[in-house]
PDB file of C-alpha atoms in Angstrom:
ATOM      1  CA  MET A   1    -119.258   7.760 -32.506  1.00  0.00           C
ATOM      2  CA  THR A   2    -121.242   7.458 -29.285  1.00  0.00           C
ATOM      3  CA  LEU A   3    -119.885   8.622 -25.966  1.00  0.00           C
ATOM      4  CA  LEU A   4    -119.613   5.006 -24.775  1.00  0.00           C
ATOM      5  CA  LYS A   5    -117.503   3.972 -27.750  1.00  0.00           C
ATOM      6  CA  LYS A   6    -115.229   6.997 -27.303  1.00  0.00           C
ATOM      7  CA  LEU A   7    -114.717   6.032 -23.679  1.00  0.00           C
ATOM      8  CA  GLN A   8    -113.905   2.402 -24.611  1.00  0.00           C
ATOM      9  CA  TRP A   9    -111.444   3.591 -27.280  1.00  0.00           C
ATOM     10  CA  SER A  10    -109.625   5.886 -24.829  1.00  0.00           C
ATOM     11  CA  ILE A  11    -109.377   3.168 -22.160  1.00  0.00           C
ATOM     12  CA  GLY A  12    -108.096   0.666 -24.728  1.00  0.00           C
ATOM     13  CA  LEU A  13    -105.416   3.119 -25.941  1.00  0.00           C
ATOM     14  CA  LEU A  14    -104.230   3.794 -22.376  1.00  0.00           C
ATOM     15  CA  LEU A  15    -104.020   0.073 -21.671  1.00  0.00           C
ATOM     16  CA  PHE A  16    -102.015  -0.429 -24.873  1.00  0.00           C
ATOM     17  CA  PHE A  17     -99.316   2.128 -23.884  1.00  0.00           C
ATOM     18  CA  PHE A  18     -99.243   0.760 -20.314  1.00  0.00           C
ATOM     19  CA  VAL A  19     -98.825  -2.888 -21.300  1.00  0.00           C
ATOM     20  CA  LEU A  20     -96.408  -2.327 -24.235  1.00  0.00           C
ATOM     21  CA  PRO A  21     -93.237  -1.710 -22.120  1.00  0.00           C
ATOM     22  CA  VAL A  22     -93.963  -4.837 -20.093  1.00  0.00           C
ATOM     23  CA  ILE A  23     -94.357  -6.923 -23.234  1.00  0.00           C
ATOM     24  CA  ALA A  24     -91.296  -5.350 -24.859  1.00  0.00           C
ATOM     25  CA  GLY A  25     -89.164  -6.120 -21.800  1.00  0.00           C
ATOM     26  CA  GLN A  26     -89.759  -9.815 -22.322  1.00  0.00           C
ATOM     27  CA  LEU A  27     -88.505  -9.829 -25.909  1.00  0.00           C
ATOM     28  CA  PRO A  28     -84.964 -11.381 -26.147  1.00  0.00           C
ATOM     29  CA  PHE A  29     -83.428  -8.938 -28.643  1.00  0.00           C
ATOM     30  CA  ASN A  30     -84.524  -5.905 -26.650  1.00  0.00           C
ATOM     31  CA  LYS A  31     -83.276  -7.395 -23.412  1.00  0.00           C
ATOM     32  CA  GLN A  32     -79.833  -7.951 -24.953  1.00  0.00           C
ATOM     33  CA  ALA A  33     -79.690  -4.422 -26.299  1.00  0.00           C
ATOM     34  CA  SER A  34     -80.664  -2.873 -23.016  1.00  0.00           C
ATOM     35  CA  THR A  35     -78.079  -4.846 -20.985  1.00  0.00           C
ATOM     36  CA  PRO A  36     -74.822  -2.902 -20.440  1.00  0.00           C
ATOM     37  CA  ILE A  37     -71.715  -4.599 -21.971  1.00  0.00           C
ATOM     38  CA  LYS A  38     -69.373  -5.384 -19.109  1.00  0.00           C
ATOM     39  CA  GLN A  39     -65.722  -4.544 -19.919  1.00  0.00           C
ATOM     40  CA  PRO A  40     -63.133  -7.207 -19.045  1.00  0.00           C
ATOM     41  CA  GLU A  41     -61.500  -6.568 -15.704  1.00  0.00           C
ATOM     42  CA  ASP A  42     -58.068  -7.561 -17.027  1.00  0.00           C
ATOM     43  CA  LYS A  43     -57.340  -5.123 -19.836  1.00  0.00           C
ATOM     44  CA  GLN A  44     -54.121  -6.980 -20.665  1.00  0.00           C
ATOM     45  CA  VAL A  45     -56.217  -9.679 -22.249  1.00  0.00           C
ATOM     46  CA  VAL A  46     -57.599  -7.118 -24.670  1.00  0.00           C
ATOM     47  CA  PHE A  47     -54.124  -5.721 -25.406  1.00  0.00           C
ATOM     48  CA  ALA A  48     -52.709  -9.176 -25.944  1.00  0.00           C
ATOM     49  CA  ALA A  49     -55.450  -9.881 -28.455  1.00  0.00           C
ATOM     50  CA  THR A  50     -55.010  -6.653 -30.389  1.00  0.00           C
ATOM     51  CA  ASN A  51     -51.171  -6.927 -30.353  1.00  0.00           C
ATOM     52  CA  LEU A  52     -51.018 -10.615 -31.122  1.00  0.00           C
ATOM     53  CA  PRO A  53     -48.807 -10.308 -34.261  1.00  0.00           C
ATOM     54  CA  GLU A  54     -46.294  -8.106 -32.448  1.00  0.00           C
ATOM     55  CA  GLN A  55     -46.264 -10.358 -29.403  1.00  0.00           C
ATOM     56  CA  THR A  56     -45.728 -13.417 -31.583  1.00  0.00           C
ATOM     57  CA  ALA A  57     -42.892 -11.698 -33.422  1.00  0.00           C
ATOM     58  CA  LEU A  58     -41.246 -10.771 -30.129  1.00  0.00           C
ATOM     59  CA  GLU A  59     -41.370 -14.317 -28.840  1.00  0.00           C
ATOM     60  CA  LEU A  60     -40.082 -15.629 -32.159  1.00  0.00           C
ATOM     61  CA  THR A  61     -37.188 -13.179 -32.048  1.00  0.00           C
ATOM     62  CA  LYS A  62     -36.285 -14.343 -28.547  1.00  0.00           C
ATOM     63  CA  GLU A  63     -36.364 -17.975 -29.642  1.00  0.00           C
ATOM     64  CA  GLN A  64     -34.195 -17.226 -32.663  1.00  0.00           C
ATOM     65  CA  THR A  65     -31.720 -15.304 -30.512  1.00  0.00           C
ATOM     66  CA  GLU A  66     -31.432 -18.188 -28.073  1.00  0.00           C
ATOM     67  CA  GLU A  67     -30.937 -20.684 -30.886  1.00  0.00           C
ATOM     68  CA  GLN A  68     -28.630 -18.491 -32.967  1.00  0.00           C
ATOM     69  CA  ASP A  69     -24.997 -19.528 -33.387  1.00  0.00           C
ATOM     70  CA  PRO A  70     -22.487 -17.339 -31.555  1.00  0.00           C
ATOM     71  CA  PHE A  71     -20.769 -14.476 -33.353  1.00  0.00           C
ATOM     72  CA  LYS A  72     -17.695 -16.042 -34.945  1.00  0.00           C
ATOM     73  CA  VAL A  73     -14.364 -14.328 -35.516  1.00  0.00           C
ATOM     74  CA  LEU A  74     -11.411 -15.758 -37.429  1.00  0.00           C
ATOM     75  CA  LEU A  75      -7.971 -14.521 -36.400  1.00  0.00           C
ATOM     76  CA  LEU A  76      -4.904 -14.722 -38.596  1.00  0.00           C
ATOM     77  CA  PHE A  77      -1.389 -13.367 -38.221  1.00  0.00           C
ATOM     78  CA  THR A  78       0.198 -12.671 -41.594  1.00  0.00           C
ATOM     79  CA  HIS A  79       3.351 -11.282 -39.957  1.00  0.00           C
ATOM     80  CA  SER A  80       3.224 -13.923 -37.255  1.00  0.00           C
ATOM     81  CA  GLN A  81       6.615 -13.228 -35.672  1.00  0.00           C
ATOM     82  CA  GLU A  82       6.194  -9.497 -35.158  1.00  0.00           C
ATOM     83  CA  ALA A  83       7.140  -8.861 -31.536  1.00  0.00           C
ATOM     84  CA  TYR A  84       7.009  -6.282 -28.760  1.00  0.00           C
ATOM     85  CA  GLN A  85      10.361  -5.275 -27.273  1.00  0.00           C
ATOM     86  CA  PRO A  86       9.293  -5.248 -23.591  1.00  0.00           C
ATOM     87  CA  MET A  87       7.871  -8.776 -23.866  1.00  0.00           C
ATOM     88  CA  VAL A  88      10.877 -10.187 -25.712  1.00  0.00           C
ATOM     89  CA  LYS A  89      13.259  -8.512 -23.293  1.00  0.00           C
ATOM     90  CA  ALA A  90      11.448 -10.004 -20.298  1.00  0.00           C
ATOM     91  CA  VAL A  91      11.971 -13.510 -21.724  1.00  0.00           C
ATOM     92  CA  SER A  92      15.350 -13.385 -23.463  1.00  0.00           C
ATOM     93  CA  GLY A  93      16.926 -10.105 -22.380  1.00  0.00           C
ATOM     94  CA  LYS A  94      16.989  -8.930 -25.987  1.00  0.00           C
ATOM     95  CA  ALA A  95      15.117  -5.912 -27.352  1.00  0.00           C
ATOM     96  CA  ASP A  96      14.064  -7.541 -30.626  1.00  0.00           C
ATOM     97  CA  VAL A  97      11.055  -6.583 -32.739  1.00  0.00           C
ATOM     98  CA  TYR A  98      10.814 -10.023 -34.358  1.00  0.00           C
ATOM     99  CA  ASP A  99      10.991 -13.255 -32.424  1.00  0.00           C
ATOM    100  CA  GLU A 100      10.234 -16.881 -33.219  1.00  0.00           C
ATOM    101  CA  LYS A 101       8.605 -17.599 -29.849  1.00  0.00           C
ATOM    102  CA  THR A 102       7.561 -14.385 -28.065  1.00  0.00           C
ATOM    103  CA  ASN A 103       5.439 -12.665 -30.691  1.00  0.00           C
ATOM    104  CA  ILE A 104       1.996 -11.455 -31.694  1.00  0.00           C
ATOM    105  CA  TYR A 105       1.014 -14.948 -32.836  1.00  0.00           C
ATOM    106  CA  ASN A 106       1.244 -16.099 -29.221  1.00  0.00           C
ATOM    107  CA  LEU A 107      -1.366 -13.524 -28.102  1.00  0.00           C
ATOM    108  CA  GLN A 108      -4.129 -15.673 -29.577  1.00  0.00           C
ATOM    109  CA  GLY A 109      -4.952 -17.248 -26.202  1.00  0.00           C
ATOM    110  CA  ALA A 110      -5.461 -13.872 -24.509  1.00  0.00           C
ATOM    111  CA  ILE A 111      -7.526 -12.660 -27.449  1.00  0.00           C
ATOM    112  CA  ALA A 112      -9.795 -15.716 -27.420  1.00  0.00           C
ATOM    113  CA  LYS A 113     -10.311 -15.316 -23.661  1.00  0.00           C
ATOM    114  CA  HIS A 114     -11.342 -11.658 -23.856  1.00  0.00           C
ATOM    115  CA  PHE A 115     -13.526 -12.273 -26.907  1.00  0.00           C
ATOM    116  CA  SER A 116     -15.279 -15.169 -25.179  1.00  0.00           C
ATOM    117  CA  MET A 117     -16.155 -12.867 -22.272  1.00  0.00           C
ATOM    118  CA  ASN A 118     -18.107 -10.793 -24.801  1.00  0.00           C
ATOM    119  CA  GLY A 119     -19.979 -13.706 -26.350  1.00  0.00           C
ATOM    120  CA  ILE A 120     -17.610 -14.056 -29.300  1.00  0.00           C
ATOM    121  CA  GLN A 121     -16.368 -17.398 -30.572  1.00  0.00           C
ATOM    122  CA  THR A 122     -12.783 -17.226 -31.805  1.00  0.00           C
ATOM    123  CA  ASP A 123     -11.070 -19.452 -34.345  1.00  0.00           C
ATOM    124  CA  VAL A 124      -7.423 -19.095 -35.330  1.00  0.00           C
ATOM    125  CA  LEU A 125      -5.874 -19.755 -38.710  1.00  0.00           C
ATOM    126  CA  ASP A 126      -3.237 -22.007 -37.209  1.00  0.00           C
ATOM    127  CA  VAL A 127      -0.266 -21.295 -39.421  1.00  0.00           C
ATOM    128  CA  ASP A 128       2.965 -19.545 -38.465  1.00  0.00           C
ATOM    129  CA  VAL A 129       3.247 -17.687 -41.750  1.00  0.00           C
ATOM    130  CA  MET A 130       6.761 -16.326 -41.249  1.00  0.00           C
ATOM    131  CA  LYS A 131       8.001 -19.795 -40.297  1.00  0.00           C
ATOM    132  CA  VAL A 132       6.531 -21.142 -43.536  1.00  0.00           C
ATOM    133  CA  MET A 133       8.163 -18.306 -45.480  1.00  0.00           C
ATOM    134  CA  LYS A 134      11.571 -19.091 -44.009  1.00  0.00           C
ATOM    135  CA  SER A 135      11.225 -22.772 -44.863  1.00  0.00           C
ATOM    136  CA  GLU A 136      10.250 -21.895 -48.432  1.00  0.00           C
ATOM    137  CA  GLY A 137      12.883 -19.192 -48.869  1.00  0.00           C
ATOM    138  CA  LYS A 138      10.354 -16.405 -49.345  1.00  0.00           C
ATOM    139  CA  THR A 139      10.941 -12.738 -48.579  1.00  0.00           C
ATOM    140  CA  PHE A 140       8.926 -10.451 -46.283  1.00  0.00           C
ATOM    141  CA  PRO A 141       6.809  -8.831 -49.066  1.00  0.00           C
ATOM    142  CA  GLN A 142       5.533 -12.295 -49.999  1.00  0.00           C
ATOM    143  CA  ALA A 143       3.751 -12.800 -46.676  1.00  0.00           C
ATOM    144  CA  TYR A 144       0.224 -12.024 -47.944  1.00  0.00           C
ATOM    145  CA  ASN A 145       0.576 -14.363 -50.908  1.00  0.00           C
ATOM    146  CA  THR A 146       1.941 -17.041 -48.565  1.00  0.00           C
ATOM    147  CA  VAL A 147      -1.027 -16.958 -46.188  1.00  0.00           C
ATOM    148  CA  ARG A 148      -3.605 -16.476 -48.950  1.00  0.00           C
ATOM    149  CA  PRO A 149      -4.256 -20.155 -49.843  1.00  0.00           C
ATOM    150  CA  TYR A 150      -4.572 -21.090 -46.156  1.00  0.00           C
ATOM    151  CA  LEU A 151      -7.106 -18.304 -45.630  1.00  0.00           C
ATOM    152  CA  ALA A 152      -9.018 -19.022 -48.844  1.00  0.00           C
ATOM    153  CA  ASN A 153      -9.378 -22.699 -47.925  1.00  0.00           C
ATOM    154  CA  ARG A 154     -10.639 -21.879 -44.435  1.00  0.00           C
ATOM    155  CA  LEU A 155     -13.214 -19.411 -45.762  1.00  0.00           C
ATOM    156  CA  GLN A 156     -14.476 -22.051 -48.185  1.00  0.00           C
ATOM    157  CA  GLU A 157     -14.892 -24.525 -45.340  1.00  0.00           C
ATOM    158  CA  GLN A 158     -16.453 -22.189 -42.765  1.00  0.00           C
ATOM    159  CA  SER A 159     -18.204 -18.844 -42.617  1.00  0.00           C
ATOM    160  CA  TYR A 160     -17.344 -16.079 -40.140  1.00  0.00           C
ATOM    161  CA  ASN A 161     -18.964 -12.866 -39.013  1.00  0.00           C
ATOM    162  CA  LEU A 162     -15.621 -11.083 -38.871  1.00  0.00           C
ATOM    163  CA  VAL A 163     -12.077 -11.849 -40.034  1.00  0.00           C
ATOM    164  CA  ILE A 164      -9.184 -10.010 -38.361  1.00  0.00           C
ATOM    165  CA  ASP A 165      -5.585 -10.006 -39.535  1.00  0.00           C
ATOM    166  CA  LEU A 166      -3.553  -8.842 -36.524  1.00  0.00           C
ATOM    167  CA  HIS A 167      -0.257  -6.993 -36.837  1.00  0.00           C
ATOM    168  CA  ARG A 168       2.159  -5.001 -34.697  1.00  0.00           C
ATOM    169  CA  ASP A 169       2.898  -1.455 -35.843  1.00  0.00           C
ATOM    170  CA  SER A 170       6.516  -0.338 -36.217  1.00  0.00           C
ATOM    171  CA  ALA A 171       5.716   3.109 -34.773  1.00  0.00           C
ATOM    172  CA  LYS A 172       7.249   4.249 -31.480  1.00  0.00           C
ATOM    173  CA  ARG A 173       5.587   4.524 -28.091  1.00  0.00           C
ATOM    174  CA  ASP A 174       4.445   8.139 -28.313  1.00  0.00           C
ATOM    175  CA  THR A 175       2.312   7.209 -31.332  1.00  0.00           C
ATOM    176  CA  THR A 176       1.012   3.834 -30.184  1.00  0.00           C
ATOM    177  CA  THR A 177       0.182   4.502 -26.512  1.00  0.00           C
ATOM    178  CA  ILE A 178      -2.528   6.486 -24.758  1.00  0.00           C
ATOM    179  CA  THR A 179      -3.458   6.991 -21.097  1.00  0.00           C
ATOM    180  CA  HIS A 180      -7.062   6.999 -19.917  1.00  0.00           C
ATOM    181  CA  ASN A 181      -8.201   7.076 -16.279  1.00  0.00           C
ATOM    182  CA  ASN A 182      -4.593   6.538 -15.161  1.00  0.00           C
ATOM    183  CA  GLU A 183      -4.186   3.373 -17.237  1.00  0.00           C
ATOM    184  CA  SER A 184      -2.154   3.092 -20.428  1.00  0.00           C
ATOM    185  CA  TYR A 185      -3.425   1.347 -23.543  1.00  0.00           C
ATOM    186  CA  ALA A 186      -1.848   0.221 -26.776  1.00  0.00           C
ATOM    187  CA  ARG A 187      -3.497   2.183 -29.556  1.00  0.00           C
ATOM    188  CA  ILE A 188      -4.729   0.505 -32.701  1.00  0.00           C
ATOM    189  CA  ALA A 189      -4.960   1.479 -36.342  1.00  0.00           C
ATOM    190  CA  ILE A 190      -7.179  -0.322 -38.851  1.00  0.00           C
ATOM    191  CA  VAL A 191      -5.823  -0.760 -42.372  1.00  0.00           C
ATOM    192  CA  VAL A 192      -7.978  -1.348 -45.437  1.00  0.00           C
ATOM    193  CA  GLY A 193      -6.652  -2.130 -48.877  1.00  0.00           C
ATOM    194  CA  ALA A 194      -8.340   0.133 -51.437  1.00  0.00           C
ATOM    195  CA  GLU A 195      -7.604  -1.825 -54.604  1.00  0.00           C
ATOM    196  CA  HIS A 196     -10.244  -4.568 -54.629  1.00  0.00           C
ATOM    197  CA  LYS A 197     -14.003  -5.129 -54.899  1.00  0.00           C
ATOM    198  CA  ASN A 198     -14.702  -5.407 -51.171  1.00  0.00           C
ATOM    199  CA  TYR A 199     -13.064  -2.107 -50.290  1.00  0.00           C
ATOM    200  CA  ARG A 200     -16.242  -0.280 -49.245  1.00  0.00           C
ATOM    201  CA  TRP A 201     -17.488  -3.237 -47.220  1.00  0.00           C
ATOM    202  CA  ASN A 202     -14.166  -3.595 -45.408  1.00  0.00           C
ATOM    203  CA  THR A 203     -14.109   0.131 -44.743  1.00  0.00           C
ATOM    204  CA  ALA A 204     -17.595   0.080 -43.229  1.00  0.00           C
ATOM    205  CA  TYR A 205     -16.600  -2.684 -40.809  1.00  0.00           C
ATOM    206  CA  ALA A 206     -13.365  -0.874 -39.945  1.00  0.00           C
ATOM    207  CA  GLU A 207     -15.022   2.483 -39.301  1.00  0.00           C
ATOM    208  CA  SER A 208     -17.719   0.933 -37.136  1.00  0.00           C
ATOM    209  CA  LEU A 209     -15.167  -0.855 -34.953  1.00  0.00           C
ATOM    210  CA  SER A 210     -12.912   2.197 -34.717  1.00  0.00           C
ATOM    211  CA  ALA A 211     -15.789   4.425 -33.620  1.00  0.00           C
ATOM    212  CA  ALA A 212     -16.959   1.909 -31.012  1.00  0.00           C
ATOM    213  CA  MET A 213     -13.485   1.677 -29.495  1.00  0.00           C
ATOM    214  CA  ASN A 214     -13.138   5.446 -29.276  1.00  0.00           C
ATOM    215  CA  GLU A 215     -16.491   5.647 -27.511  1.00  0.00           C
ATOM    216  CA  ILE A 216     -15.082   3.397 -24.794  1.00  0.00           C
ATOM    217  CA  VAL A 217     -11.602   4.965 -24.584  1.00  0.00           C
ATOM    218  CA  PRO A 218     -11.241   8.217 -26.558  1.00  0.00           C
ATOM    219  CA  LYS A 219      -8.492   8.145 -29.204  1.00  0.00           C
ATOM    220  CA  VAL A 220      -7.478   4.562 -28.491  1.00  0.00           C
ATOM    221  CA  SER A 221      -8.070   4.005 -32.193  1.00  0.00           C
ATOM    222  CA  ARG A 222      -5.961   6.051 -34.553  1.00  0.00           C
ATOM    223  CA  GLY A 223      -8.625   5.588 -37.197  1.00  0.00           C
ATOM    224  CA  VAL A 224      -8.961   3.788 -40.521  1.00  0.00           C
ATOM    225  CA  ILE A 225      -6.103   3.962 -43.002  1.00  0.00           C
ATOM    226  CA  SER A 226      -6.717   3.201 -46.682  1.00  0.00           C
ATOM    227  CA  LYS A 227      -3.753   1.840 -48.626  1.00  0.00           C
ATOM    228  CA  SER A 228      -3.268   1.894 -52.380  1.00  0.00           C
ATOM    229  CA  GLY A 229      -0.621   2.759 -54.937  1.00  0.00           C
ATOM    230  CA  ASP A 230       3.019   1.855 -55.300  1.00  0.00           C
ATOM    231  CA  ASN A 231       4.945  -0.143 -52.689  1.00  0.00           C
ATOM    232  CA  VAL A 232       1.827  -1.321 -50.800  1.00  0.00           C
ATOM    233  CA  ASP A 233      -0.194  -4.502 -51.133  1.00  0.00           C
ATOM    234  CA  GLY A 234      -3.465  -2.736 -51.936  1.00  0.00           C
ATOM    235  CA  ARG A 235      -5.742  -5.599 -50.899  1.00  0.00           C
ATOM    236  CA  TYR A 236      -4.219  -7.449 -47.893  1.00  0.00           C
ATOM    237  CA  ASN A 237      -6.325 -10.481 -48.860  1.00  0.00           C
ATOM    238  CA  GLN A 238      -9.443  -8.510 -47.947  1.00  0.00           C
ATOM    239  CA  ASP A 239     -10.867  -9.326 -51.363  1.00  0.00           C
ATOM    240  CA  LEU A 240     -11.548 -12.804 -49.946  1.00  0.00           C
ATOM    241  CA  ALA A 241     -14.136 -11.561 -47.413  1.00  0.00           C
ATOM    242  CA  LYS A 242     -16.142  -8.345 -47.177  1.00  0.00           C
ATOM    243  CA  GLU A 243     -16.084  -8.583 -43.355  1.00  0.00           C
ATOM    244  CA  MET A 244     -12.274  -8.670 -43.147  1.00  0.00           C
ATOM    245  CA  ILE A 245     -10.084  -5.995 -41.548  1.00  0.00           C
ATOM    246  CA  LEU A 246      -6.433  -5.582 -40.621  1.00  0.00           C
ATOM    247  CA  ILE A 247      -5.647  -4.278 -37.135  1.00  0.00           C
ATOM    248  CA  GLU A 248      -2.308  -2.831 -36.107  1.00  0.00           C
ATOM    249  CA  LEU A 249      -2.289  -3.725 -32.401  1.00  0.00           C
ATOM    250  CA  GLY A 250       0.043  -1.349 -30.602  1.00  0.00           C
ATOM    251  CA  GLY A 251       3.679  -0.821 -31.545  1.00  0.00           C
ATOM    252  CA  ILE A 252       7.147  -2.125 -30.782  1.00  0.00           C
ATOM    253  CA  ASP A 253       7.293  -0.441 -27.352  1.00  0.00           C
ATOM    254  CA  ASN A 254       3.969  -1.534 -25.883  1.00  0.00           C
ATOM    255  CA  THR A 255       3.868  -3.785 -22.828  1.00  0.00           C
ATOM    256  CA  GLU A 256       1.875  -6.966 -22.330  1.00  0.00           C
ATOM    257  CA  GLU A 257      -0.425  -5.190 -19.856  1.00  0.00           C
ATOM    258  CA  GLU A 258      -1.174  -2.421 -22.343  1.00  0.00           C
ATOM    259  CA  LEU A 259      -1.878  -4.963 -25.057  1.00  0.00           C
ATOM    260  CA  ASN A 260      -4.228  -6.949 -22.824  1.00  0.00           C
ATOM    261  CA  ARG A 261      -6.228  -3.840 -21.936  1.00  0.00           C
ATOM    262  CA  THR A 262      -6.649  -3.018 -25.599  1.00  0.00           C
ATOM    263  CA  ILE A 263      -7.527  -6.590 -26.536  1.00  0.00           C
ATOM    264  CA  ALA A 264     -10.318  -6.394 -23.945  1.00  0.00           C
ATOM    265  CA  LEU A 265     -11.518  -3.169 -25.590  1.00  0.00           C
ATOM    266  CA  ILE A 266     -11.544  -4.787 -29.019  1.00  0.00           C
ATOM    267  CA  GLY A 267     -13.782  -7.569 -27.686  1.00  0.00           C
ATOM    268  CA  LYS A 268     -16.185  -5.056 -26.144  1.00  0.00           C
ATOM    269  CA  ALA A 269     -16.224  -2.946 -29.311  1.00  0.00           C
ATOM    270  CA  ILE A 270     -16.947  -5.951 -31.533  1.00  0.00           C
ATOM    271  CA  ALA A 271     -19.864  -6.895 -29.291  1.00  0.00           C
ATOM    272  CA  LYS A 272     -21.143  -3.321 -29.356  1.00  0.00           C
ATOM    273  CA  SER A 273     -20.759  -2.847 -33.111  1.00  0.00           C
ATOM    274  CA  PHE A 274     -21.662  -6.218 -34.567  1.00  0.00           C
ATOM    275  CA  VAL A 275     -22.897  -8.851 -32.117  1.00  0.00           C
ATOM    276  CA  THR A 276     -25.912  -6.877 -30.819  1.00  0.00           C
ATOM    277  CA  GLU A 277     -26.883  -5.825 -34.343  1.00  0.00           C
ATOM    278  CA  SER A 278     -26.672  -9.348 -35.681  1.00  0.00           C
ATOM    279  CA  LYS A 279     -29.106 -10.544 -32.984  1.00  0.00           C
ATOM    280  CA  SER A 280     -31.626  -7.706 -33.241  1.00  0.00           C
TER     281      SER A 280
END
C-alpha cells in the first residue's frame, strides 16, 4: 500500500469514528434509551395502582357495612313476672319477688333504649308467659315448654344475631351487686343448658359476652353456668338457636338504677363482642 493510500485510509477511519456518534444520536431507539425515565411526582398514583385489589376490597367492605342490616337481638322473658323488691315496694308498698305489673318483663323499654344507643335493633317476644301459664293452669316448671312454640314460630319467621332470655336471680344482694368507681351495679350470670346439640355454640356466645362485660366493669359478670342433670331443664330452649343465651339480670334486692347501669353495660358488651365482628 502506498503512503498516499495509507493516509487516505487513516483520515477515513478518523472521520468514521467522529461522525458515528452524531449519526447514532439521530436514531429513534437510541434516543429513547438514552433519555432518563422521569418518575411520577405523585407517588400515591403508583401505590394506588399496585394496591388496586386491596383498595377495591376496602371500598367494597365500607359499602357493605353501610348497607348491612343492623345487629338484631330478640328478647324474651320466660319467667315474665319475676320482680325486684325495691321496685315493687316503690309502687305498691309490698316487698314481693313476683308481680303482675312491676316486673322484669316491663324492663324491655329500657333495654331497647340502651341497645339502640349501641347500634343494636331490639325485638321482643311479646308474650307474658306467666300470665299465659295462669290462664292455662300450668305450673312454674312448665314455663319453658309454654314459651317454646311462641319462640319457635318467631325464629321461623325472622332471623336474629342474638337471642336473650332474661331472668331475675333469686340470690340476695351480696351475691348480685358490685360497686365500681363509686357506683353499684346489678351483677349478671349467664346460664347455658348442657343437654342439647347447640351447647358449645351457646357457651361460646355466653363466654364472649361475659368476658366483654368484665373488661368494662370487673366482676360484674359472675360467669357462665352450665346446667344439666336432675331437677334442671337442661336446654332452656337453647336448642332452637345456637346464638341463644339466658341472662340472670341481678337479684331480688337490686334497684332500678343498678339494673339500668347493668343493662347499659350489656348493650356495650354486645357491641364489643358481636356487632364489630359481624361488620369486619
